[in-house]
Amino acid sequence: MKAHEYQARQLMQAVGIPVPASEVISKPDEAKAAFEKLNASKAVVKAQVHAGGRGKAGYVKLIDTADEAAEHAARMFGDPMVSKQTGPQGVRVRKILLANAVDIEKEYYLGIVVDRAKRCPVMMASAEGGVEIEEVARRNPDAIKKAWFHPHLGLQRFQALALAEMIGLVGEQAKAAVGIMLKLARLFIDKDCSLAEINPLVRTPEGQILAIDAKFNFDDNALFRHDDIAALFDAAEENPAELKAKEYDLSYIALDGNIGCLVNGAGLAMSTMDIIKLHGGEPANFLDVGGSVSTEGAVEAFRIILSDEKVKAVLVNIFGGIARCDVIAEALIAAAKEVGFHVPVVVRLEGTNVEIAREMLEKANIDQLHTATDLTDAAKQVCACV
Ligand code: GDP
Ligand code: MN
């Protein structure tokens, strides 16, 4: 689960990481009052969306009058933000943060993720923070310094101090950065984060060290023990089809192709996508209905796949182990009745109760439904349909 920047700021503030004062608005006509409330000579207007790359997209703007605040807020609320991370249709802005702007002498980067290979969290720090950190990671990975730490013992002061030194901070500023690193590392562990990133962490001309942007992601599997974090969930930022799928315990991920896939089991879903690609097709989604799929769940799965306008054909690939082929056949018949197949649906069933299932499908005589003899045949048939 992802959090918005304004939520990340609240979390940081709560543990004492220094963050400039800010206000959040949800309508353009609140911008002037928010600016006046900040009572600052200049402010920064920032779109609150989960996608990054806001600065480059023109959705982080420095302003020094209430009128400018209103003008940029109106534009950001009005036009979807298109950045490297959003796709061409962009994302709608529903909240805007107005923060006291700070003078920046230098921008740094701090971030924590789990290092899967080393099986522990890693704190990364760089003197080349700002909007180009992905570029830095690619072009000059040595500019990103790392310290691995034990999840129970946490980041140690000596490690933070070494990182601060490596990114060129000394004296009071190194001390301030160490404090921030230790607090960020504690927050990462305490809240079960999968990512905790401050970019940029800035040094002002007066020598203050401040966090002016942050991104926090949380482990979904740990949300049950963090009501405060679960409450930060923003459904408006999620793909509606993926949300719907979650309701029915289906794991669904939308992709860019035009062949819908309905599969039981994540491994089988992966190989189904591979075989579609092998025969020249492009999957429109990843959909795993799981081992113990019900008729309602499978009907919902069809509803989700067929509501995607890009889908020109569907491949149903079921290996009946725990799931029974007759249940899937029943779901196919129900889906054909309730949702209607407006595109070809190629079905490959194998395993438990497959004979019964085949008989059921034959009897139902569904328009647009094609049965396949095996997986290769199924992939060939579905690729020929699009
Ligand atoms: P992002 O592009 O989505 O990562 O948004 P950020 O909040 O990181 O802002 C992008 C860039 O805008 C930063 O790297 C800064 O260079 C600049 N910026 C953001 N806030 C301020 C501010 O308070 N003062 C100044 N001078 N620049 C800022
Ligand atoms: Mn940033």
Coordinates of C-alpha atoms and ligand atoms in Angstrom, one line a residue:
M1 CA 0.0 0.0 0.0
K2 CA 1.2 3.5 -0.9
A3 CA 0.8 6.7 1.1
H4 CA 0.6 10.2 -0.1
E5 CA 3.3 12.7 0.5
Y6 CA 1.2 14.7 3.0
Q7 CA 0.6 11.4 5.0
A8 CA 4.3 10.6 4.9
R9 CA 5.0 14.1 6.3
Q10 CA 2.6 13.5 9.2
L11 CA 4.3 10.2 10.0
M12 CA 7.7 11.9 9.9
Q13 CA 6.6 14.8 12.0
A14 CA 5.2 12.4 14.6
V15 CA 8.7 10.9 15.1
G16 CA 10.5 14.2 15.0
I17 CA 11.9 14.3 11.5
P18 CA 12.0 18.0 10.6
V19 CA 9.5 18.9 7.9
P20 CA 8.4 22.4 6.8
A21 CA 4.9 23.5 7.8
S22 CA 2.1 22.7 5.3
E23 CA -1.6 22.6 4.6
V24 CA -3.7 20.2 2.5
I25 CA -6.6 21.3 0.3
S26 CA -9.1 19.4 -1.8
K27 CA -10.7 22.3 -3.8
P28 CA -9.1 25.1 -5.8
D29 CA -10.9 27.8 -3.9
E30 CA -9.2 26.7 -0.6
A31 CA -5.7 27.6 -2.0
K32 CA -5.7 31.3 -1.0
A33 CA -6.7 30.7 2.6
A34 CA -4.2 27.9 2.9
F35 CA -1.4 30.1 1.6
E36 CA -2.4 32.8 4.0
K37 CA -2.5 30.4 6.9
L38 CA 1.0 29.3 6.2
N39 CA 2.0 33.0 6.7
A40 CA 5.1 32.5 4.6
S41 CA 6.7 34.8 2.0
K42 CA 6.8 31.8 -0.4
A43 CA 5.3 28.4 -0.7
V44 CA 5.4 25.3 -2.9
V45 CA 2.2 23.9 -4.4
K46 CA 2.4 20.1 -4.8
A47 CA -0.1 17.7 -6.3
Q48 CA -0.8 14.7 -4.0
V49 CA -0.9 11.6 -6.2
H50 CA 0.8 8.3 -5.7
A51 CA 2.7 8.6 -9.0
G52 CA 6.2 10.2 -8.8
G53 CA 7.9 12.6 -11.2
R54 CA 5.6 15.5 -10.2
G55 CA 8.4 18.1 -10.3
K56 CA 9.2 17.4 -14.0
A57 CA 5.5 17.2 -14.9
G58 CA 5.0 20.8 -13.6
Y59 CA 3.0 19.6 -10.5
V60 CA 5.4 21.0 -8.0
K61 CA 5.4 24.8 -8.2
L62 CA 7.1 27.5 -6.2
I63 CA 4.9 30.6 -5.7
D64 CA 4.9 33.8 -3.6
T65 CA 1.4 35.1 -3.7
A66 CA -2.1 33.8 -2.8
D67 CA -3.2 34.4 -6.4
E68 CA -0.4 32.2 -7.8
A69 CA -1.4 29.5 -5.3
A70 CA -4.9 29.6 -6.5
E71 CA -3.9 29.6 -10.2
H72 CA -1.6 26.6 -9.9
A73 CA -4.1 24.8 -7.7
A74 CA -6.9 25.3 -10.3
R75 CA -4.6 24.0 -13.0
M76 CA -3.5 20.9 -11.1
F77 CA -7.0 20.0 -10.0
G78 CA -8.2 20.7 -13.6
D79 CA -5.7 18.8 -15.7
P80 CA -4.7 15.2 -15.1
M81 CA -1.0 14.9 -14.3
V82 CA 1.0 13.1 -16.9
S83 CA 4.5 11.9 -15.8
K84 CA 6.9 9.1 -16.6
Q85 CA 5.1 7.0 -14.0
T86 CA 1.5 7.6 -15.0
G87 CA 1.0 6.5 -18.7
P88 CA -0.3 8.9 -21.3
Q89 CA -3.8 9.3 -19.8
G90 CA -2.4 10.7 -16.6
V91 CA -3.9 10.7 -13.1
R92 CA -6.5 13.1 -11.6
V93 CA -5.3 15.2 -8.7
R94 CA -7.7 15.2 -5.7
K95 CA -5.6 16.8 -3.1
I96 CA -2.9 19.4 -3.1
L97 CA -0.3 20.2 -0.5
L98 CA 0.8 23.8 0.1
A99 CA 4.1 23.8 2.1
N100 CA 6.4 26.5 3.3
A101 CA 9.1 26.8 0.6
V102 CA 12.7 26.5 1.7
D103 CA 15.9 27.8 0.2
I104 CA 17.9 24.9 -1.0
E105 CA 21.7 24.8 -0.9
K106 CA 22.0 21.1 -1.6
E107 CA 19.6 18.1 -2.2
Y108 CA 20.4 14.7 -0.7
Y109 CA 18.7 11.3 -1.0
L110 CA 17.7 8.9 1.8
G111 CA 15.9 5.7 1.3
I112 CA 15.2 2.3 2.9
V113 CA 14.1 -0.9 1.1
V114 CA 14.4 -4.6 1.9
D115 CA 17.4 -6.2 0.3
R116 CA 16.0 -9.6 -0.7
A117 CA 19.4 -11.1 -1.4
K118 CA 20.8 -10.1 2.0
R119 CA 17.4 -10.6 3.7
C120 CA 17.5 -7.4 5.7
P121 CA 16.7 -3.7 5.2
V122 CA 19.2 -1.4 3.6
M123 CA 19.6 2.3 4.2
M124 CA 20.7 4.2 1.1
A125 CA 22.1 7.7 1.1
S126 CA 23.3 9.9 -1.7
A127 CA 24.7 13.4 -2.1
E128 CA 23.0 13.5 -5.5
G129 CA 19.4 13.7 -4.4
G130 CA 16.5 15.4 -6.2
V131 CA 14.4 14.5 -9.2
E132 CA 17.1 12.4 -11.0
I133 CA 17.8 9.7 -8.4
E134 CA 16.8 6.9 -10.8
E135 CA 19.3 8.3 -13.3
V136 CA 22.0 8.4 -10.7
A137 CA 21.3 4.8 -9.7
R138 CA 21.7 3.8 -13.4
R139 CA 24.6 5.9 -14.4
N140 CA 26.6 6.2 -11.3
P141 CA 25.6 3.5 -8.7
D142 CA 28.7 4.3 -6.6
A143 CA 27.1 7.6 -5.7
I144 CA 24.5 5.7 -3.7
K145 CA 26.0 4.6 -0.3
K146 CA 24.5 1.7 1.6
A147 CA 24.3 0.3 5.1
W148 CA 22.5 -2.9 5.8
F149 CA 20.9 -3.3 9.2
H150 CA 19.3 -6.0 11.3
P151 CA 15.5 -5.7 11.5
H152 CA 15.5 -6.3 15.3
L153 CA 18.6 -4.3 16.3
G154 CA 17.8 -1.4 13.8
L155 CA 20.2 1.0 12.1
Q156 CA 23.1 1.7 14.4
R157 CA 24.4 5.2 15.1
F158 CA 27.9 4.4 13.8
Q159 CA 26.3 3.2 10.5
A160 CA 24.3 6.4 10.1
L161 CA 27.4 8.5 11.0
A162 CA 29.4 6.7 8.3
L163 CA 26.7 7.3 5.7
A164 CA 26.4 11.0 6.7
E165 CA 30.2 11.3 6.2
M166 CA 30.2 9.5 2.9
I167 CA 27.7 11.9 1.5
G168 CA 29.8 14.8 2.7
L169 CA 28.0 16.0 5.8
V170 CA 30.0 17.2 8.8
G171 CA 29.5 18.7 12.2
E172 CA 26.0 19.8 13.2
Q173 CA 24.6 18.8 9.9
A174 CA 26.0 15.3 10.1
K175 CA 24.4 15.0 13.5
A176 CA 21.1 16.2 12.2
A177 CA 21.2 13.7 9.3
V178 CA 22.1 10.9 11.7
G179 CA 19.1 11.7 13.8
I180 CA 16.9 11.7 10.7
M181 CA 18.3 8.4 9.4
L182 CA 17.8 6.7 12.8
K183 CA 14.2 7.9 13.0
L184 CA 13.5 6.9 9.4
A185 CA 14.9 3.4 10.1
R186 CA 12.8 3.0 13.2
L187 CA 9.7 4.1 11.3
F188 CA 10.5 1.7 8.6
I189 CA 10.6 -1.3 11.0
D190 CA 7.8 -0.1 13.3
K191 CA 5.3 0.5 10.5
D192 CA 6.3 -2.5 8.4
C193 CA 7.3 -0.4 5.4
S194 CA 8.5 -1.8 2.1
L195 CA 9.9 1.6 1.1
A196 CA 10.6 4.7 3.2
E197 CA 12.3 7.4 1.1
I198 CA 13.1 11.1 1.6
N199 CA 13.9 12.7 -1.7
P200 CA 15.1 15.3 -1.4
L201 CA 16.5 15.8 2.0
V202 CA 17.8 19.3 1.8
R203 CA 20.4 21.5 3.4
T204 CA 19.4 25.2 3.6
P205 CA 21.9 28.1 3.4
E206 CA 21.5 28.4 7.1
G207 CA 22.6 24.8 7.6
Q208 CA 19.3 23.3 8.5
I209 CA 18.6 19.7 7.3
L210 CA 14.9 19.2 6.3
A211 CA 12.8 16.5 4.6
I212 CA 10.8 18.2 1.8
D213 CA 9.4 15.1 0.0
A214 CA 8.8 11.6 1.1
K215 CA 7.4 8.3 -0.3
F216 CA 6.3 5.5 2.0
N217 CA 5.0 2.1 0.9
F218 CA 3.7 -0.5 3.4
D219 CA 3.6 -4.3 3.4
D220 CA 0.0 -5.2 2.7
N221 CA 0.4 -8.4 4.7
A222 CA 1.2 -6.4 7.8
L223 CA -1.6 -3.9 7.6
F224 CA -3.8 -6.0 10.0
R225 CA -1.5 -4.8 12.8
H226 CA -1.4 -1.1 11.9
D227 CA -4.9 0.5 11.9
D228 CA -3.3 3.9 11.7
I229 CA -1.5 3.0 8.4
A230 CA -4.5 1.0 7.0
A231 CA -6.5 4.2 7.5
L232 CA -4.2 6.0 5.0
F233 CA -5.5 3.9 2.1
D234 CA -6.8 6.0 -0.7
A235 CA -9.1 4.0 -3.0
A236 CA -9.3 6.9 -5.5
E237 CA -5.6 6.2 -6.4
E238 CA -6.2 2.5 -7.1
N239 CA -7.2 0.8 -10.4
P240 CA -11.0 0.2 -9.9
A241 CA -10.8 -3.2 -11.5
E242 CA -8.0 -4.3 -9.2
L243 CA -10.1 -3.0 -6.2
K244 CA -13.1 -5.0 -7.3
A245 CA -10.9 -8.1 -7.7
K246 CA -9.6 -7.7 -4.2
E247 CA -13.2 -7.8 -2.9
Y248 CA -13.6 -11.3 -4.3
D249 CA -10.1 -12.5 -3.3
L250 CA -8.9 -12.6 -6.9
S251 CA -5.5 -11.3 -7.7
Y252 CA -5.8 -9.1 -10.8
I253 CA -3.2 -6.9 -12.5
A254 CA -4.1 -4.9 -15.6
L255 CA -1.6 -5.0 -18.4
D256 CA -1.4 -3.3 -21.8
G257 CA -2.3 -6.2 -24.3
N258 CA -5.6 -7.4 -25.7
I259 CA -5.9 -11.0 -24.6
G260 CA -7.7 -11.4 -21.3
C261 CA -6.4 -14.3 -19.1
L262 CA -8.4 -16.2 -16.5
V263 CA -6.2 -18.7 -14.8
N264 CA -6.0 -20.6 -11.5
G265 CA -2.7 -20.3 -9.7
A266 CA 0.0 -17.6 -10.0
G267 CA 2.6 -19.9 -11.6
L268 CA 0.1 -21.1 -14.2
A269 CA -0.9 -17.5 -14.9
M270 CA 2.8 -16.6 -15.5
S271 CA 3.3 -19.5 -17.9
T272 CA 0.0 -18.7 -19.6
M273 CA 1.2 -15.2 -20.3
D274 CA 4.5 -16.6 -21.6
I275 CA 2.8 -18.9 -24.0
I276 CA 0.5 -16.2 -25.3
K277 CA 3.6 -14.1 -26.0
L278 CA 5.3 -17.0 -27.6
H279 CA 2.5 -17.2 -30.1
G280 CA 2.6 -13.5 -30.8
G281 CA -0.1 -12.2 -28.5
E282 CA -0.1 -9.7 -25.7
P283 CA -1.9 -10.4 -22.4
A284 CA -4.4 -7.8 -21.2
N285 CA -4.1 -8.8 -17.6
F286 CA -2.9 -11.2 -15.0
L287 CA -5.8 -12.8 -13.2
D288 CA -5.4 -15.6 -10.7
V289 CA -8.8 -16.9 -9.5
G290 CA -7.0 -19.0 -6.8
G291 CA -7.2 -22.6 -5.9
S292 CA -10.6 -22.7 -4.3
V293 CA -12.5 -20.6 -6.7
S294 CA -16.3 -20.3 -6.4
T295 CA -18.8 -19.7 -9.2
E296 CA -19.5 -16.2 -7.9
G297 CA -15.8 -15.5 -7.9
A298 CA -15.3 -16.8 -11.4
V299 CA -18.3 -14.8 -12.7
E300 CA -16.9 -11.7 -11.2
A301 CA -13.5 -12.5 -12.8
F302 CA -15.2 -12.6 -16.2
R303 CA -17.1 -9.4 -15.4
I304 CA -13.7 -7.7 -14.7
I305 CA -11.9 -9.0 -17.7
L306 CA -14.7 -8.3 -20.1
S307 CA -15.3 -4.8 -18.8
D308 CA -11.8 -3.9 -20.1
E309 CA -12.4 -2.4 -23.6
K310 CA -9.0 -3.4 -24.8
V311 CA -9.8 -7.1 -24.4
K312 CA -10.5 -8.7 -27.8
A313 CA -10.4 -12.3 -26.8
V314 CA -10.1 -14.3 -23.5
L315 CA -8.1 -17.4 -22.7
V316 CA -9.4 -19.5 -19.8
N317 CA -6.7 -21.8 -18.6
I318 CA -7.6 -24.0 -15.7
F319 CA -5.7 -26.9 -14.2
G320 CA -8.1 -28.6 -11.8
G321 CA -6.2 -29.7 -8.8
I322 CA -8.0 -28.2 -5.8
A323 CA -10.2 -26.2 -8.1
R324 CA -12.7 -28.4 -9.9
C325 CA -13.2 -28.1 -13.7
D326 CA -17.0 -28.5 -13.3
V327 CA -17.1 -25.5 -11.0
I328 CA -15.3 -23.5 -13.7
A329 CA -17.6 -24.8 -16.4
E330 CA -20.6 -23.8 -14.2
A331 CA -19.0 -20.4 -13.8
L332 CA -18.4 -20.1 -17.6
I333 CA -22.1 -20.9 -18.3
A334 CA -23.2 -18.5 -15.6
A335 CA -20.9 -15.8 -16.9
A336 CA -22.1 -16.3 -20.5
K337 CA -25.6 -15.9 -19.2
E338 CA -25.0 -12.9 -16.8
V339 CA -22.3 -11.0 -18.5
G340 CA -22.5 -12.2 -22.1
F341 CA -19.5 -13.0 -24.2
H342 CA -19.0 -10.2 -26.8
V343 CA -15.5 -11.5 -27.7
P344 CA -14.2 -15.1 -28.3
V345 CA -13.5 -17.1 -25.2
V346 CA -11.0 -20.0 -25.7
V347 CA -11.1 -22.6 -22.9
R348 CA -8.5 -25.1 -21.9
L349 CA -9.5 -27.3 -19.0
E350 CA -7.5 -30.2 -17.5
G351 CA -7.7 -32.1 -14.3
T352 CA -10.3 -32.9 -11.7
N353 CA -13.8 -33.5 -13.2
V354 CA -12.7 -32.4 -16.6
E355 CA -15.0 -35.0 -18.4
I356 CA -18.0 -33.6 -16.6
A357 CA -16.9 -30.1 -17.3
R358 CA -16.5 -30.8 -21.1
E359 CA -19.9 -32.4 -21.2
M360 CA -21.5 -29.4 -19.4
L361 CA -19.9 -26.9 -21.8
E362 CA -21.0 -28.9 -24.9
K363 CA -24.5 -29.1 -23.7
A364 CA -24.7 -25.4 -22.9
N365 CA -23.6 -24.6 -26.5
I366 CA -22.4 -21.1 -25.7
D367 CA -21.9 -18.6 -28.4
Q368 CA -18.3 -17.4 -28.8
L369 CA -16.9 -20.2 -26.6
H370 CA -14.2 -22.4 -28.2
T371 CA -12.6 -25.4 -26.5
A372 CA -9.0 -26.2 -26.9
T373 CA -7.3 -29.6 -26.8
D374 CA -4.2 -28.4 -24.9
L375 CA -2.4 -25.3 -23.9
T376 CA -0.5 -24.7 -27.2
D377 CA -3.7 -25.2 -29.1
A378 CA -5.5 -22.7 -26.8
A379 CA -2.7 -20.1 -27.2
K380 CA -2.8 -20.5 -31.0
Q381 CA -6.5 -20.2 -31.1
V382 CA -6.7 -17.1 -28.9
C383 CA -3.9 -15.3 -30.7
A384 CA -5.6 -16.0 -34.0
C385 CA -8.7 -14.2 -32.7
V386 CA -7.1 -10.8 -32.1
Ligands
GDP1 P1 8.8 14.9 -7.1 O1 9.2 15.5 -8.4 O2 7.4 14.3 -7.2 O3 9.8 14.0 -6.5 O4 8.5 16.2 -6.1 P2 9.5 16.9 -5.0 O5 8.7 17.3 -3.9 O6 10.7 16.1 -4.7 O7 10.0 18.2 -5.7 C1 10.7 18.2 -6.9 C2 11.8 19.3 -6.8 O8 11.2 20.5 -6.6 C3 12.8 19.1 -5.7 O9 13.8 18.2 -6.0 C4 13.2 20.5 -5.5 O10 14.3 20.8 -6.4 C5 12.0 21.4 -5.9 N1 11.4 21.8 -4.7 C6 10.4 21.2 -4.0 N2 10.1 21.9 -2.8 C7 10.9 23.0 -2.8 C8 11.1 24.1 -1.9 O11 10.5 24.2 -0.8 N3 12.0 25.0 -2.3 C9 12.8 24.9 -3.4 N4 13.7 25.9 -3.6 N5 12.6 23.9 -4.3 C10 11.7 22.9 -4.0
MN2 MN 10.9 13.9 -4.7

